[in-house]
């Protein structure tokens, strides 16, 4: 169906609306879509995009009457934005601008009642269809579908079931049954303090069984026969002469003198032996 003059004027009006759309700072949204992508700089773009399009070429074709059907104009305009959204990252500025202008195209086209109905999904020649990329449904389609489908009735949650109270059984303290070994008490052994032959003038610390020396030793009773045996044994033992005037230091001094005398004797014997060896070495003569 040929494009009527009214449709031609409406299409040019929509294209001008797209070209004049601006954002913050009067930035033109369509600035990146006016001309085709440079083939020398971006050869992979033409490998992925089957039908490249640009706004200036479409506007020129409408003005020169090259389009025979209004639907073809809409398809080419939508391809400009579908191509940009396919090739660029979804979060990129150019992809966001393409989405904004695509929404503007759909809105303006629907406002013109004498223009034919169009589709909001990618056209058959788009990269999305060729490469079989799943595209999210538009917000308008989702809104209409949600409005036509009644919302399910809310399902009431079942009342909470109260758990039965927890019965805590008090712990029963078990008393250990005493055994024969534990019930039988043994007499505490009493240390026997031997007779000492120390003189009364000597101070001797007497330790009791609990580690304290203030308590008096326990008295030991022996019969007469045991006393006689102990006396006979004590007579056979040599008596200790006691400490000298200098105490323990006198004995230590004697031991030190003995050690020094023994060491001097060893050194003297070593020196004499070394002299004999040196004399033997000097007097030795080789036999030819």
PDB file of C-alpha atoms in Angstrom:
ATOM      1  CA  UNK A   1       0.000   0.000   0.000  1.00  0.00           C
ATOM      2  CA  UNK A   2       1.475   3.335  -1.086  1.00  0.00           C
ATOM      3  CA  UNK A   3       2.185   5.986   1.516  1.00  0.00           C
ATOM      4  CA  UNK A   4      -0.381   8.746   1.481  1.00  0.00           C
ATOM      5  CA  UNK A   5       0.651  12.405   1.842  1.00  0.00           C
ATOM      6  CA  UNK A   6      -0.807  12.484   5.389  1.00  0.00           C
ATOM      7  CA  UNK A   7       1.149   9.402   6.376  1.00  0.00           C
ATOM      8  CA  UNK A   8       4.307  10.822   4.824  1.00  0.00           C
ATOM      9  CA  UNK A   9       3.929  14.044   6.817  1.00  0.00           C
ATOM     10  CA  UNK A  10       3.207  12.113  10.035  1.00  0.00           C
ATOM     11  CA  UNK A  11       6.260   9.907   9.523  1.00  0.00           C
ATOM     12  CA  UNK A  12       8.508  12.944   8.991  1.00  0.00           C
ATOM     13  CA  UNK A  13       7.018  14.501  12.121  1.00  0.00           C
ATOM     14  CA  UNK A  14       7.887  11.361  14.122  1.00  0.00           C
ATOM     15  CA  UNK A  15      11.453  11.330  12.737  1.00  0.00           C
ATOM     16  CA  UNK A  16      11.901  15.002  13.676  1.00  0.00           C
ATOM     17  CA  UNK A  17      10.642  14.245  17.198  1.00  0.00           C
ATOM     18  CA  UNK A  18      13.267  11.535  17.499  1.00  0.00           C
ATOM     19  CA  UNK A  19      16.013  13.833  16.214  1.00  0.00           C
ATOM     20  CA  UNK A  20      15.055  16.662  18.568  1.00  0.00           C
ATOM     21  CA  UNK A  21      14.781  14.530  21.718  1.00  0.00           C
ATOM     22  CA  UNK A  22      17.332  15.630  24.314  1.00  0.00           C
ATOM     23  CA  UNK A  23      18.330  14.694  27.819  1.00  0.00           C
ATOM     24  CA  UNK A  24      20.190  16.403  30.638  1.00  0.00           C
ATOM     25  CA  UNK A  25      22.334  19.288  29.443  1.00  0.00           C
ATOM     26  CA  UNK A  26      20.424  19.282  26.152  1.00  0.00           C
ATOM     27  CA  UNK A  27      22.292  16.188  25.003  1.00  0.00           C
ATOM     28  CA  UNK A  28      20.819  14.802  21.781  1.00  0.00           C
ATOM     29  CA  UNK A  29      19.774  11.169  22.156  1.00  0.00           C
ATOM     30  CA  UNK A  30      19.942  10.502  18.405  1.00  0.00           C
ATOM     31  CA  UNK A  31      23.487  11.825  17.961  1.00  0.00           C
ATOM     32  CA  UNK A  32      24.997   8.317  17.725  1.00  0.00           C
ATOM     33  CA  UNK A  33      22.375   7.051  15.249  1.00  0.00           C
ATOM     34  CA  UNK A  34      22.507   9.696  12.530  1.00  0.00           C
ATOM     35  CA  UNK A  35      25.048   7.916  10.310  1.00  0.00           C
ATOM     36  CA  UNK A  36      26.044   4.318   9.702  1.00  0.00           C
ATOM     37  CA  UNK A  37      28.862   2.778  11.724  1.00  0.00           C
ATOM     38  CA  UNK A  38      32.286   3.145  10.090  1.00  0.00           C
ATOM     39  CA  UNK A  39      32.927  -0.138   8.300  1.00  0.00           C
ATOM     40  CA  UNK A  40      36.718   0.251   8.362  1.00  0.00           C
ATOM     41  CA  UNK A  41      36.819   0.984  12.080  1.00  0.00           C
ATOM     42  CA  UNK A  42      34.207  -1.581  13.128  1.00  0.00           C
ATOM     43  CA  UNK A  43      34.251  -4.483  10.669  1.00  0.00           C
ATOM     44  CA  UNK A  44      32.880  -6.940  13.253  1.00  0.00           C
ATOM     45  CA  UNK A  45      29.738  -4.783  13.549  1.00  0.00           C
ATOM     46  CA  UNK A  46      28.759  -5.690   9.998  1.00  0.00           C
ATOM     47  CA  UNK A  47      29.479  -9.360  10.715  1.00  0.00           C
ATOM     48  CA  UNK A  48      26.954  -9.387  13.556  1.00  0.00           C
ATOM     49  CA  UNK A  49      24.343  -6.924  12.323  1.00  0.00           C
ATOM     50  CA  UNK A  50      22.534  -8.237   9.198  1.00  0.00           C
ATOM     51  CA  UNK A  51      20.612  -5.003   8.402  1.00  0.00           C
ATOM     52  CA  UNK A  52      22.472  -1.809   9.488  1.00  0.00           C
ATOM     53  CA  UNK A  53      20.331   1.377   9.468  1.00  0.00           C
ATOM     54  CA  UNK A  54      20.762   5.092  10.301  1.00  0.00           C
ATOM     55  CA  UNK A  55      18.292   7.967  10.848  1.00  0.00           C
ATOM     56  CA  UNK A  56      19.607  10.352   8.191  1.00  0.00           C
ATOM     57  CA  UNK A  57      19.325   7.736   5.435  1.00  0.00           C
ATOM     58  CA  UNK A  58      15.771   6.824   6.497  1.00  0.00           C
ATOM     59  CA  UNK A  59      14.681  10.474   6.599  1.00  0.00           C
ATOM     60  CA  UNK A  60      16.204  11.077   3.163  1.00  0.00           C
ATOM     61  CA  UNK A  61      14.396   8.039   1.746  1.00  0.00           C
ATOM     62  CA  UNK A  62      11.019   9.242   3.123  1.00  0.00           C
ATOM     63  CA  UNK A  63      11.516  12.727   1.715  1.00  0.00           C
ATOM     64  CA  UNK A  64      12.454  11.325  -1.703  1.00  0.00           C
ATOM     65  CA  UNK A  65       9.558   8.866  -1.769  1.00  0.00           C
ATOM     66  CA  UNK A  66      11.674   5.729  -1.834  1.00  0.00           C
ATOM     67  CA  UNK A  67       9.404   3.896   0.646  1.00  0.00           C
ATOM     68  CA  UNK A  68       6.228   2.376  -0.757  1.00  0.00           C
ATOM     69  CA  UNK A  69       4.756   1.225   2.573  1.00  0.00           C
ATOM     70  CA  UNK A  70       4.626   2.996   5.950  1.00  0.00           C
ATOM     71  CA  UNK A  71       5.305  -0.269   7.730  1.00  0.00           C
ATOM     72  CA  UNK A  72       8.695  -0.479   5.993  1.00  0.00           C
ATOM     73  CA  UNK A  73       9.610   2.936   7.398  1.00  0.00           C
ATOM     74  CA  UNK A  74       8.704   1.825  10.910  1.00  0.00           C
ATOM     75  CA  UNK A  75      10.717  -1.382  10.482  1.00  0.00           C
ATOM     76  CA  UNK A  76      13.844   0.538   9.428  1.00  0.00           C
ATOM     77  CA  UNK A  77      13.454   3.050  12.271  1.00  0.00           C
ATOM     78  CA  UNK A  78      13.092   0.288  14.825  1.00  0.00           C
ATOM     79  CA  UNK A  79      16.121  -1.555  13.364  1.00  0.00           C
ATOM     80  CA  UNK A  80      18.302   1.458  14.204  1.00  0.00           C
ATOM     81  CA  UNK A  81      17.548   0.973  17.890  1.00  0.00           C
ATOM     82  CA  UNK A  82      17.353  -2.835  17.924  1.00  0.00           C
ATOM     83  CA  UNK A  83      20.823  -3.004  16.326  1.00  0.00           C
ATOM     84  CA  UNK A  84      22.287  -0.638  18.948  1.00  0.00           C
ATOM     85  CA  UNK A  85      20.777  -2.618  21.830  1.00  0.00           C
ATOM     86  CA  UNK A  86      22.102  -5.885  20.393  1.00  0.00           C
ATOM     87  CA  UNK A  87      25.683  -4.756  19.732  1.00  0.00           C
ATOM     88  CA  UNK A  88      26.264  -2.687  22.903  1.00  0.00           C
ATOM     89  CA  UNK A  89      26.140  -3.568  26.553  1.00  0.00           C
ATOM     90  CA  UNK A  90      22.712  -3.070  28.170  1.00  0.00           C
ATOM     91  CA  UNK A  91      24.165  -0.654  30.742  1.00  0.00           C
ATOM     92  CA  UNK A  92      26.023   1.471  28.166  1.00  0.00           C
ATOM     93  CA  UNK A  93      24.895   5.012  27.347  1.00  0.00           C
ATOM     94  CA  UNK A  94      24.256   4.259  23.663  1.00  0.00           C
ATOM     95  CA  UNK A  95      22.099   1.250  24.587  1.00  0.00           C
ATOM     96  CA  UNK A  96      20.101   3.321  27.055  1.00  0.00           C
ATOM     97  CA  UNK A  97      19.600   6.074  24.466  1.00  0.00           C
ATOM     98  CA  UNK A  98      18.438   3.504  21.882  1.00  0.00           C
ATOM     99  CA  UNK A  99      15.884   2.137  24.334  1.00  0.00           C
ATOM    100  CA  UNK A 100      14.592   5.648  25.066  1.00  0.00           C
ATOM    101  CA  UNK A 101      14.185   6.505  21.381  1.00  0.00           C
ATOM    102  CA  UNK A 102      12.564   3.139  20.626  1.00  0.00           C
ATOM    103  CA  UNK A 103       9.924   3.859  23.280  1.00  0.00           C
ATOM    104  CA  UNK A 104       9.414   7.332  21.820  1.00  0.00           C
ATOM    105  CA  UNK A 105       8.956   5.851  18.319  1.00  0.00           C
ATOM    106  CA  UNK A 106       6.336   3.366  19.516  1.00  0.00           C
ATOM    107  CA  UNK A 107       4.420   6.039  21.451  1.00  0.00           C
ATOM    108  CA  UNK A 108       4.415   8.605  18.635  1.00  0.00           C
ATOM    109  CA  UNK A 109       3.472   6.007  16.016  1.00  0.00           C
ATOM    110  CA  UNK A 110       0.477   4.817  18.040  1.00  0.00           C
ATOM    111  CA  UNK A 111      -0.700   8.403  18.502  1.00  0.00           C
ATOM    112  CA  UNK A 112      -1.101   8.724  14.719  1.00  0.00           C
ATOM    113  CA  UNK A 113      -4.359   6.940  14.053  1.00  0.00           C
ATOM    114  CA  UNK A 114      -3.970   6.899  10.245  1.00  0.00           C
ATOM    115  CA  UNK A 115      -0.642   4.998  10.458  1.00  0.00           C
ATOM    116  CA  UNK A 116      -0.791   1.175  10.259  1.00  0.00           C
ATOM    117  CA  UNK A 117      -0.422  -0.950  13.410  1.00  0.00           C
ATOM    118  CA  UNK A 118       3.065  -2.198  14.126  1.00  0.00           C
ATOM    119  CA  UNK A 119       4.813  -4.721  16.325  1.00  0.00           C
ATOM    120  CA  UNK A 120       6.885  -3.994  19.447  1.00  0.00           C
ATOM    121  CA  UNK A 121       9.058  -7.112  19.057  1.00  0.00           C
ATOM    122  CA  UNK A 122      12.203  -7.204  16.880  1.00  0.00           C
ATOM    123  CA  UNK A 123      11.566  -7.477  13.126  1.00  0.00           C
ATOM    124  CA  UNK A 124      12.453 -10.720  11.313  1.00  0.00           C
ATOM    125  CA  UNK A 125      15.604  -9.181   9.773  1.00  0.00           C
ATOM    126  CA  UNK A 126      16.971  -7.949  13.139  1.00  0.00           C
ATOM    127  CA  UNK A 127      20.078  -9.379  14.766  1.00  0.00           C
ATOM    128  CA  UNK A 128      17.956 -10.633  17.656  1.00  0.00           C
ATOM    129  CA  UNK A 129      15.929 -12.854  15.323  1.00  0.00           C
ATOM    130  CA  UNK A 130      18.857 -13.932  13.166  1.00  0.00           C
ATOM    131  CA  UNK A 131      21.046 -14.904  16.138  1.00  0.00           C
ATOM    132  CA  UNK A 132      18.042 -16.194  18.081  1.00  0.00           C
ATOM    133  CA  UNK A 133      18.482 -13.985  21.113  1.00  0.00           C
ATOM    134  CA  UNK A 134      15.671 -13.972  23.649  1.00  0.00           C
ATOM    135  CA  UNK A 135      14.323 -10.453  24.163  1.00  0.00           C
ATOM    136  CA  UNK A 136      12.469  -9.390  27.281  1.00  0.00           C
ATOM    137  CA  UNK A 137       8.857  -8.472  26.766  1.00  0.00           C
ATOM    138  CA  UNK A 138       8.048  -4.783  26.690  1.00  0.00           C
ATOM    139  CA  UNK A 139       6.543  -3.102  29.697  1.00  0.00           C
ATOM    140  CA  UNK A 140       3.358  -2.383  27.783  1.00  0.00           C
ATOM    141  CA  UNK A 141       2.821  -6.028  26.956  1.00  0.00           C
ATOM    142  CA  UNK A 142       3.470  -7.074  30.506  1.00  0.00           C
ATOM    143  CA  UNK A 143       1.128  -4.399  31.812  1.00  0.00           C
ATOM    144  CA  UNK A 144      -1.692  -5.456  29.515  1.00  0.00           C
ATOM    145  CA  UNK A 145      -1.251  -9.106  30.321  1.00  0.00           C
ATOM    146  CA  UNK A 146      -1.242  -8.402  34.026  1.00  0.00           C
ATOM    147  CA  UNK A 147      -4.388  -6.306  33.700  1.00  0.00           C
ATOM    148  CA  UNK A 148      -6.284  -8.988  31.754  1.00  0.00           C
ATOM    149  CA  UNK A 149      -5.263 -11.836  34.056  1.00  0.00           C
ATOM    150  CA  UNK A 150      -6.975 -11.670  37.430  1.00  0.00           C
ATOM    151  CA  UNK A 151      -4.632 -11.763  40.360  1.00  0.00           C
ATOM    152  CA  UNK A 152      -4.836 -14.978  42.365  1.00  0.00           C
ATOM    153  CA  UNK A 153      -6.551 -14.775  45.686  1.00  0.00           C
ATOM    154  CA  UNK A 154      -4.122 -14.572  48.565  1.00  0.00           C
ATOM    155  CA  UNK A 155      -3.680 -17.869  50.306  1.00  0.00           C
ATOM    156  CA  UNK A 156      -4.064 -17.549  54.022  1.00  0.00           C
ATOM    157  CA  UNK A 157      -1.250 -19.072  55.948  1.00  0.00           C
ATOM    158  CA  UNK A 158      -2.205 -21.905  58.313  1.00  0.00           C
ATOM    159  CA  UNK A 159      -2.339 -20.908  61.968  1.00  0.00           C
ATOM    160  CA  UNK A 160       0.888 -21.628  63.800  1.00  0.00           C
ATOM    161  CA  UNK A 161       0.862 -24.841  65.748  1.00  0.00           C
ATOM    162  CA  UNK A 162       1.926 -24.326  69.307  1.00  0.00           C
ATOM    163  CA  UNK A 163       4.548 -26.791  70.356  1.00  0.00           C
ATOM    164  CA  UNK A 164       3.784 -28.790  73.525  1.00  0.00           C
ATOM    165  CA  UNK A 165       5.565 -27.532  76.611  1.00  0.00           C
ATOM    166  CA  UNK A 166       8.849 -29.167  77.207  1.00  0.00           C
ATOM    167  CA  UNK A 167       8.912 -31.241  80.360  1.00  0.00           C
ATOM    168  CA  UNK A 168      12.244 -31.084  82.066  1.00  0.00           C
ATOM    169  CA  UNK A 169      12.961 -33.993  84.374  1.00  0.00           C
ATOM    170  CA  UNK A 170      15.142 -32.946  87.299  1.00  0.00           C
ATOM    171  CA  UNK A 171      18.422 -34.744  87.379  1.00  0.00           C
ATOM    172  CA  UNK A 172      18.643 -37.343  90.132  1.00  0.00           C
ATOM    173  CA  UNK A 173      21.814 -37.134  92.114  1.00  0.00           C
ATOM    174  CA  UNK A 174      23.222 -40.570  92.506  1.00  0.00           C
ATOM    175  CA  UNK A 175      25.156 -41.346  95.660  1.00  0.00           C
ATOM    176  CA  UNK A 176      28.037 -43.706  94.985  1.00  0.00           C
ATOM    177  CA  UNK A 177      27.808 -47.014  96.823  1.00  0.00           C
ATOM    178  CA  UNK A 178      30.804 -47.389  99.111  1.00  0.00           C
ATOM    179  CA  UNK A 179      32.926 -50.403  98.385  1.00  0.00           C
ATOM    180  CA  UNK A 180      34.680 -52.592 100.829  1.00  0.00           C
ATOM    181  CA  UNK A 181      37.998 -50.897 100.140  1.00  0.00           C
ATOM    182  CA  UNK A 182      36.592 -47.399 100.602  1.00  0.00           C
ATOM    183  CA  UNK A 183      34.505 -48.178 103.702  1.00  0.00           C
ATOM    184  CA  UNK A 184      37.340 -49.820 105.581  1.00  0.00           C
ATOM    185  CA  UNK A 185      39.423 -47.202 107.372  1.00  0.00           C
ATOM    186  CA  UNK A 186      43.118 -47.837 107.785  1.00  0.00           C
ATOM    187  CA  UNK A 187      45.173 -46.466 110.612  1.00  0.00           C
ATOM    188  CA  UNK A 188      47.416 -43.641 109.608  1.00  0.00           C
ATOM    189  CA  UNK A 189      51.048 -44.751 109.675  1.00  0.00           C
ATOM    190  CA  UNK A 190      53.162 -43.088 112.342  1.00  0.00           C
ATOM    191  CA  UNK A 191      56.778 -42.348 111.435  1.00  0.00           C
ATOM    192  CA  UNK A 192      59.360 -43.829 113.768  1.00  0.00           C
ATOM    193  CA  UNK A 193      61.932 -41.361 114.971  1.00  0.00           C
ATOM    194  CA  UNK A 194      65.275 -43.114 115.492  1.00  0.00           C
ATOM    195  CA  UNK A 195      67.418 -42.361 118.473  1.00  0.00           C
ATOM    196  CA  UNK A 196      69.864 -39.636 117.805  1.00  0.00           C
ATOM    197  CA  UNK A 197      73.354 -39.383 119.122  1.00  0.00           C
ATOM    198  CA  UNK A 198      73.482 -35.637 118.610  1.00  0.00           C
ATOM    199  CA  UNK A 199      74.492 -33.469 121.452  1.00  0.00           C
ATOM    200  CA  UNK A 200      71.907 -31.341 123.257  1.00  0.00           C
ATOM    201  CA  UNK A 201      73.646 -28.194 122.051  1.00  0.00           C
ATOM    202  CA  UNK A 202      72.713 -28.891 118.386  1.00  0.00           C
ATOM    203  CA  UNK A 203      69.536 -27.360 116.976  1.00  0.00           C
ATOM    204  CA  UNK A 204      67.634 -29.953 114.943  1.00  0.00           C
ATOM    205  CA  UNK A 205      64.379 -29.178 113.112  1.00  0.00           C
ATOM    206  CA  UNK A 206      61.829 -31.836 113.814  1.00  0.00           C
ATOM    207  CA  UNK A 207      59.054 -31.944 111.222  1.00  0.00           C
ATOM    208  CA  UNK A 208      55.701 -33.344 112.096  1.00  0.00           C
ATOM    209  CA  UNK A 209      53.684 -35.491 109.675  1.00  0.00           C
ATOM    210  CA  UNK A 210      51.664 -32.503 108.438  1.00  0.00           C
ATOM    211  CA  UNK A 211      54.779 -30.499 107.518  1.00  0.00           C
ATOM    212  CA  UNK A 212      54.940 -28.228 110.575  1.00  0.00           C
ATOM    213  CA  UNK A 213      57.719 -28.317 113.096  1.00  0.00           C
ATOM    214  CA  UNK A 214      55.936 -26.827 116.101  1.00  0.00           C
ATOM    215  CA  UNK A 215      54.206 -30.023 117.188  1.00  0.00           C
ATOM    216  CA  UNK A 216      55.915 -32.483 119.503  1.00  0.00           C
ATOM    217  CA  UNK A 217      56.905 -35.850 118.052  1.00  0.00           C
ATOM    218  CA  UNK A 218      54.723 -38.809 118.816  1.00  0.00           C
ATOM    219  CA  UNK A 219      56.045 -40.959 121.657  1.00  0.00           C
ATOM    220  CA  UNK A 220      57.185 -44.451 120.671  1.00  0.00           C
ATOM    221  CA  UNK A 221      57.016 -47.276 123.194  1.00  0.00           C
ATOM    222  CA  UNK A 222      59.410 -50.209 122.846  1.00  0.00           C
ATOM    223  CA  UNK A 223      59.943 -53.221 125.008  1.00  0.00           C
ATOM    224  CA  UNK A 224      63.149 -53.903 126.967  1.00  0.00           C
ATOM    225  CA  UNK A 225      64.460 -56.492 124.527  1.00  0.00           C
ATOM    226  CA  UNK A 226      64.259 -54.019 121.632  1.00  0.00           C
ATOM    227  CA  UNK A 227      66.084 -51.406 123.690  1.00  0.00           C
ATOM    228  CA  UNK A 228      68.960 -53.794 124.340  1.00  0.00           C
ATOM    229  CA  UNK A 229      69.273 -54.639 120.643  1.00  0.00           C
ATOM    230  CA  UNK A 230      69.398 -50.952 119.711  1.00  0.00           C
ATOM    231  CA  UNK A 231      72.049 -50.252 122.357  1.00  0.00           C
ATOM    232  CA  UNK A 232      74.268 -53.059 121.080  1.00  0.00           C
ATOM    233  CA  UNK A 233      73.969 -51.772 117.527  1.00  0.00           C
ATOM    234  CA  UNK A 234      74.821 -48.220 118.555  1.00  0.00           C
ATOM    235  CA  UNK A 235      77.971 -49.391 120.357  1.00  0.00           C
ATOM    236  CA  UNK A 236      79.298 -50.942 117.142  1.00  0.00           C
ATOM    237  CA  UNK A 237      78.865 -47.745 115.114  1.00  0.00           C
ATOM    238  CA  UNK A 238      81.666 -45.123 114.988  1.00  0.00           C
ATOM    239  CA  UNK A 239      80.726 -41.921 116.703  1.00  0.00           C
ATOM    240  CA  UNK A 240      80.730 -38.668 114.744  1.00  0.00           C
ATOM    241  CA  UNK A 241      83.402 -36.312 116.055  1.00  0.00           C
ATOM    242  CA  UNK A 242      81.247 -33.292 115.304  1.00  0.00           C
ATOM    243  CA  UNK A 243      82.113 -30.084 113.466  1.00  0.00           C
ATOM    244  CA  UNK A 244      85.442 -28.382 113.892  1.00  0.00           C
ATOM    245  CA  UNK A 245      86.001 -24.787 114.838  1.00  0.00           C
ATOM    246  CA  UNK A 246      85.488 -23.673 111.231  1.00  0.00           C
ATOM    247  CA  UNK A 247      82.403 -25.888 110.685  1.00  0.00           C
ATOM    248  CA  UNK A 248      81.799 -27.450 107.265  1.00  0.00           C
ATOM    249  CA  UNK A 249      84.346 -25.101 105.624  1.00  0.00           C
ATOM    250  CA  UNK A 250      87.250 -26.947 107.261  1.00  0.00           C
ATOM    251  CA  UNK A 251      86.362 -30.208 105.513  1.00  0.00           C
ATOM    252  CA  UNK A 252      85.822 -28.387 102.230  1.00  0.00           C
ATOM    253  CA  UNK A 253      89.260 -26.781 102.520  1.00  0.00           C
ATOM    254  CA  UNK A 254      90.889 -30.170 103.097  1.00  0.00           C
ATOM    255  CA  UNK A 255      89.181 -31.598 100.022  1.00  0.00           C
ATOM    256  CA  UNK A 256      90.319 -28.595  97.934  1.00  0.00           C
ATOM    257  CA  UNK A 257      93.937 -29.016  99.094  1.00  0.00           C
ATOM    258  CA  UNK A 258      93.874 -32.676  98.162  1.00  0.00           C
ATOM    259  CA  UNK A 259      92.504 -31.878  94.712  1.00  0.00           C
ATOM    260  CA  UNK A 260      95.155 -29.206  94.108  1.00  0.00           C
ATOM    261  CA  UNK A 261      97.938 -31.547  95.190  1.00  0.00           C
ATOM    262  CA  UNK A 262      96.674 -34.289  92.883  1.00  0.00           C
ATOM    263  CA  UNK A 263      96.407 -31.862  89.965  1.00  0.00           C
ATOM    264  CA  UNK A 264      99.935 -30.553  90.473  1.00  0.00           C
ATOM    265  CA  UNK A 265     101.273 -34.085  90.486  1.00  0.00           C
ATOM    266  CA  UNK A 266      99.533 -34.859  87.174  1.00  0.00           C
ATOM    267  CA  UNK A 267     100.972 -31.722  85.548  1.00  0.00           C
ATOM    268  CA  UNK A 268     104.457 -32.535  86.787  1.00  0.00           C
ATOM    269  CA  UNK A 269     104.266 -36.078  85.414  1.00  0.00           C
ATOM    270  CA  UNK A 270     103.042 -34.765  82.054  1.00  0.00           C
ATOM    271  CA  UNK A 271     105.905 -32.310  81.820  1.00  0.00           C
ATOM    272  CA  UNK A 272     108.464 -35.012  82.585  1.00  0.00           C
ATOM    273  CA  UNK A 273     106.964 -37.284  79.927  1.00  0.00           C
ATOM    274  CA  UNK A 274     106.957 -34.492  77.337  1.00  0.00           C
ATOM    275  CA  UNK A 275     110.664 -33.812  78.055  1.00  0.00           C
ATOM    276  CA  UNK A 276     111.511 -37.468  77.500  1.00  0.00           C
ATOM    277  CA  UNK A 277     109.703 -37.463  74.136  1.00  0.00           C
ATOM    278  CA  UNK A 278     111.474 -34.286  72.963  1.00  0.00           C
ATOM    279  CA  UNK A 279     114.874 -35.695  73.958  1.00  0.00           C
ATOM    280  CA  UNK A 280     114.163 -38.937  72.080  1.00  0.00           C
ATOM    281  CA  UNK A 281     113.165 -36.992  68.958  1.00  0.00           C
ATOM    282  CA  UNK A 282     116.320 -34.850  69.028  1.00  0.00           C
ATOM    283  CA  UNK A 283     118.620 -37.826  69.522  1.00  0.00           C
ATOM    284  CA  UNK A 284     117.070 -39.880  66.746  1.00  0.00           C
ATOM    285  CA  UNK A 285     119.210 -40.429  63.661  1.00  0.00           C
ATOM    286  CA  UNK A 286     118.226 -41.942  60.372  1.00  0.00           C
ATOM    287  CA  UNK A 287     120.119 -45.085  59.356  1.00  0.00           C
ATOM    288  CA  UNK A 288     121.316 -44.882  55.755  1.00  0.00           C
TER     289      UNK A 288
END
